[in-house]
Amino acid sequence: METWDALRARRNVRQFTSQPVPDDALDRILDAGRRAPSASNWQPWDFVVVTDRAQLAELAKVWQGAGHVAGAAAAIALVAPEPEDDRQAGLLQYDLGQATYAMTVAAADLGIGTGHAAATDQRQAKAVLGFPDGRFLAYVLSVGYPADKPLAVLTRLDRRPFDEVVHRGTW
């Protein structure tokens, strides 16, 4: 898929087929996250890939809206350092957003769907993923082939109109 088509085809997927995602496709998605822009090249992320069905079910318990993780072929957990102050917290969220979006577009380019979820139960997250102290699970991406229909360029967008969003020079 071309970049512009991948950007326009990307959507949140929360129901997946049972087809596994090949390791080389997962690696490409992960590499997109690794290559994402980062403030001062900080790169505060670590990615934990989960493909075990029982582990996915346990990972889905980190937040009430993460149920889709249990049915995915894989999940990518974005683990980050506890921020030292508000400024670092802001940079961290921006960087994690960059990495997350890079991975979702790379997945769409391969015809693979993703769905994102927050994480509130850090004890559960640490029990499932085993990350060290001083780290936390920021977000989880479920990864797999969409169960409803293949990814394709979206023609009906649920977005504010272009001219309402874009301001040139001034508001």
CSV table of C-alpha atoms in Angstrom, one decimal:
chain,number,residue,atom,x,y,z
A,1,MET,CA,0.0,0.0,0.0
A,2,GLU,CA,1.2,3.5,-0.7
A,3,THR,CA,1.8,5.8,2.4
A,4,TRP,CA,-1.1,8.1,1.5
A,5,ASP,CA,-3.4,5.1,1.1
A,6,ALA,CA,-2.2,3.5,4.4
A,7,LEU,CA,-2.9,6.8,6.2
A,8,ARG,CA,-6.4,6.9,4.8
A,9,ALA,CA,-7.1,3.2,5.4
A,10,ARG,CA,-6.0,3.1,9.0
A,11,ARG,CA,-8.8,2.6,11.4
A,12,ASN,CA,-9.3,1.2,14.9
A,13,VAL,CA,-10.0,-2.5,14.7
A,14,ARG,CA,-11.3,-4.3,17.7
A,15,GLN,CA,-12.4,-7.7,16.3
A,16,PHE,CA,-9.8,-9.9,14.6
A,17,THR,CA,-9.6,-13.1,12.6
A,18,SER,CA,-7.7,-16.1,14.1
A,19,GLN,CA,-5.0,-15.7,11.4
A,20,PRO,CA,-1.6,-15.1,13.1
A,21,VAL,CA,0.5,-12.1,12.1
A,22,PRO,CA,3.8,-13.3,10.6
A,23,ASP,CA,6.9,-12.4,12.6
A,24,ASP,CA,8.4,-10.4,9.8
A,25,ALA,CA,5.3,-8.2,9.7
A,26,LEU,CA,5.4,-7.7,13.5
A,27,ASP,CA,9.1,-6.8,13.3
A,28,ARG,CA,8.3,-4.2,10.6
A,29,ILE,CA,5.6,-2.7,12.7
A,30,LEU,CA,7.9,-2.6,15.8
A,31,ASP,CA,10.7,-1.1,13.7
A,32,ALA,CA,8.3,1.7,12.7
A,33,GLY,CA,7.7,2.5,16.3
A,34,ARG,CA,11.5,2.3,17.1
A,35,ARG,CA,12.1,4.8,14.2
A,36,ALA,CA,9.5,7.3,15.4
A,37,PRO,CA,10.5,10.9,16.2
A,38,SER,CA,11.4,11.6,19.8
A,39,ALA,CA,12.2,14.8,21.7
A,40,SER,CA,16.0,15.2,21.9
A,41,ASN,CA,16.2,11.6,20.6
A,42,TRP,CA,15.1,10.4,24.0
A,43,GLN,CA,13.4,7.2,22.7
A,44,PRO,CA,11.7,6.5,26.1
A,45,TRP,CA,9.8,3.4,24.9
A,46,ASP,CA,10.3,-0.3,25.2
A,47,PHE,CA,7.9,-2.6,23.3
A,48,VAL,CA,6.8,-6.0,24.7
A,49,VAL,CA,5.2,-8.2,22.0
A,50,VAL,CA,2.6,-10.7,23.2
A,51,THR,CA,1.3,-13.5,21.1
A,52,ASP,CA,0.4,-16.2,23.7
A,53,ARG,CA,-3.4,-16.5,23.9
A,54,ALA,CA,-3.5,-16.8,27.7
A,55,GLN,CA,-1.2,-13.9,28.1
A,56,LEU,CA,-3.3,-11.8,25.8
A,57,ALA,CA,-6.4,-12.6,27.9
A,58,GLU,CA,-4.6,-11.4,31.0
A,59,LEU,CA,-3.2,-8.3,29.3
A,60,ALA,CA,-6.7,-7.4,28.3
A,61,LYS,CA,-7.5,-6.9,32.0
A,62,VAL,CA,-5.3,-3.8,32.3
A,63,TRP,CA,-8.2,-1.5,31.4
A,64,GLN,CA,-12.0,-1.8,31.0
A,65,GLY,CA,-11.7,-0.8,27.3
A,66,ALA,CA,-8.9,-3.3,26.5
A,67,GLY,CA,-11.1,-6.3,25.8
A,68,HIS,CA,-10.1,-6.4,22.2
A,69,VAL,CA,-6.6,-7.3,23.2
A,70,ALA,CA,-7.8,-10.8,24.2
A,71,GLY,CA,-9.0,-11.6,20.6
A,72,ALA,CA,-6.0,-10.2,18.8
A,73,ALA,CA,-3.3,-12.2,17.1
A,74,ALA,CA,-0.8,-10.1,19.0
A,75,ALA,CA,-0.4,-7.1,21.2
A,76,ILE,CA,2.3,-4.6,21.5
A,77,ALA,CA,2.7,-3.1,25.0
A,78,LEU,CA,4.3,0.3,25.1
A,79,VAL,CA,6.3,0.4,28.4
A,80,ALA,CA,7.9,3.7,29.5
A,81,PRO,CA,9.9,5.2,32.4
A,82,GLU,CA,8.0,6.9,35.1
A,83,PRO,CA,8.4,10.6,34.3
A,84,GLU,CA,10.4,12.8,36.6
A,85,ASP,CA,8.3,15.9,36.3
A,86,ASP,CA,5.4,17.5,34.4
A,87,ARG,CA,7.6,18.6,31.5
A,88,GLN,CA,9.0,15.1,31.0
A,89,ALA,CA,5.5,13.7,31.3
A,90,GLY,CA,4.3,15.9,28.4
A,91,LEU,CA,7.3,14.9,26.3
A,92,LEU,CA,6.8,11.3,27.1
A,93,GLN,CA,3.1,11.3,26.0
A,94,TYR,CA,4.1,13.1,22.8
A,95,ASP,CA,6.8,10.6,22.0
A,96,LEU,CA,4.6,7.6,22.8
A,97,GLY,CA,1.9,9.0,20.5
A,98,GLN,CA,4.5,9.3,17.7
A,99,ALA,CA,5.6,5.7,18.2
A,100,THR,CA,2.0,4.4,18.4
A,101,TYR,CA,0.9,6.2,15.3
A,102,ALA,CA,4.0,5.1,13.3
A,103,MET,CA,3.1,1.5,14.3
A,104,THR,CA,-0.5,1.8,13.3
A,105,VAL,CA,0.3,3.2,9.9
A,106,ALA,CA,3.0,0.6,9.3
A,107,ALA,CA,0.4,-2.1,10.2
A,108,ALA,CA,-2.2,-0.6,7.9
A,109,ASP,CA,0.4,-0.6,5.1
A,110,LEU,CA,0.5,-4.4,5.5
A,111,GLY,CA,-3.3,-4.8,5.7
A,112,ILE,CA,-3.1,-5.4,9.4
A,113,GLY,CA,-5.5,-3.7,11.8
A,114,THR,CA,-4.7,-2.2,15.2
A,115,GLY,CA,-6.7,-1.0,18.2
A,116,HIS,CA,-5.3,1.1,21.0
A,117,ALA,CA,-6.0,0.9,24.7
A,118,ALA,CA,-4.9,2.7,27.8
A,119,ALA,CA,-3.7,0.8,30.9
A,120,THR,CA,-4.9,1.7,34.4
A,121,ASP,CA,-4.2,-1.5,36.3
A,122,GLN,CA,-0.4,-1.3,36.6
A,123,ARG,CA,-0.2,-4.3,39.0
A,124,GLN,CA,-1.9,-6.5,36.4
A,125,ALA,CA,0.4,-5.1,33.7
A,126,LYS,CA,3.5,-5.7,35.6
A,127,ALA,CA,2.4,-9.3,36.5
A,128,VAL,CA,1.7,-10.1,32.9
A,129,LEU,CA,4.7,-8.3,31.3
A,130,GLY,CA,7.4,-8.4,34.0
A,131,PHE,CA,8.7,-4.9,33.4
A,132,PRO,CA,11.2,-3.5,35.9
A,133,ASP,CA,10.4,-1.0,38.7
A,134,GLY,CA,10.4,2.6,37.6
A,135,ARG,CA,8.5,1.7,34.4
A,136,PHE,CA,4.8,1.5,33.6
A,137,LEU,CA,2.5,0.3,30.8
A,138,ALA,CA,1.4,3.4,29.0
A,139,TYR,CA,-0.6,1.8,26.1
A,140,VAL,CA,-1.4,-1.4,24.4
A,141,LEU,CA,-1.9,-2.0,20.7
A,142,SER,CA,-3.9,-5.0,19.6
A,143,VAL,CA,-2.7,-6.3,16.3
A,144,GLY,CA,-4.3,-8.6,13.8
A,145,TYR,CA,-6.3,-9.0,10.6
A,146,PRO,CA,-9.7,-7.3,10.8
A,147,ALA,CA,-12.6,-9.7,11.2
A,148,ASP,CA,-15.2,-7.5,9.6
A,149,LYS,CA,-13.6,-6.4,6.3
A,150,PRO,CA,-10.1,-5.8,5.0
A,151,LEU,CA,-8.5,-2.4,5.5
A,152,ALA,CA,-9.2,-0.1,2.5
A,153,VAL,CA,-9.2,3.6,2.0
A,154,LEU,CA,-12.1,5.1,4.0
A,155,THR,CA,-14.5,7.2,1.9
A,156,ARG,CA,-16.9,8.1,4.7
A,157,LEU,CA,-14.9,9.8,7.4
A,158,ASP,CA,-16.2,10.5,10.9
A,159,ARG,CA,-14.0,13.7,11.1
A,160,ARG,CA,-14.6,17.4,11.2
A,161,PRO,CA,-14.5,19.0,7.8
A,162,PHE,CA,-11.1,20.0,6.4
A,163,ASP,CA,-12.0,23.7,6.2
A,164,GLU,CA,-13.3,23.7,9.8
A,165,VAL,CA,-10.0,22.3,11.1
A,166,VAL,CA,-7.4,24.1,8.9
A,167,HIS,CA,-6.7,27.8,9.5
A,168,ARG,CA,-4.1,29.5,7.4
A,169,GLY,CA,-2.0,32.3,8.9
A,170,THR,CA,-4.5,33.1,11.7
A,171,TRP,CA,-7.5,31.6,13.3
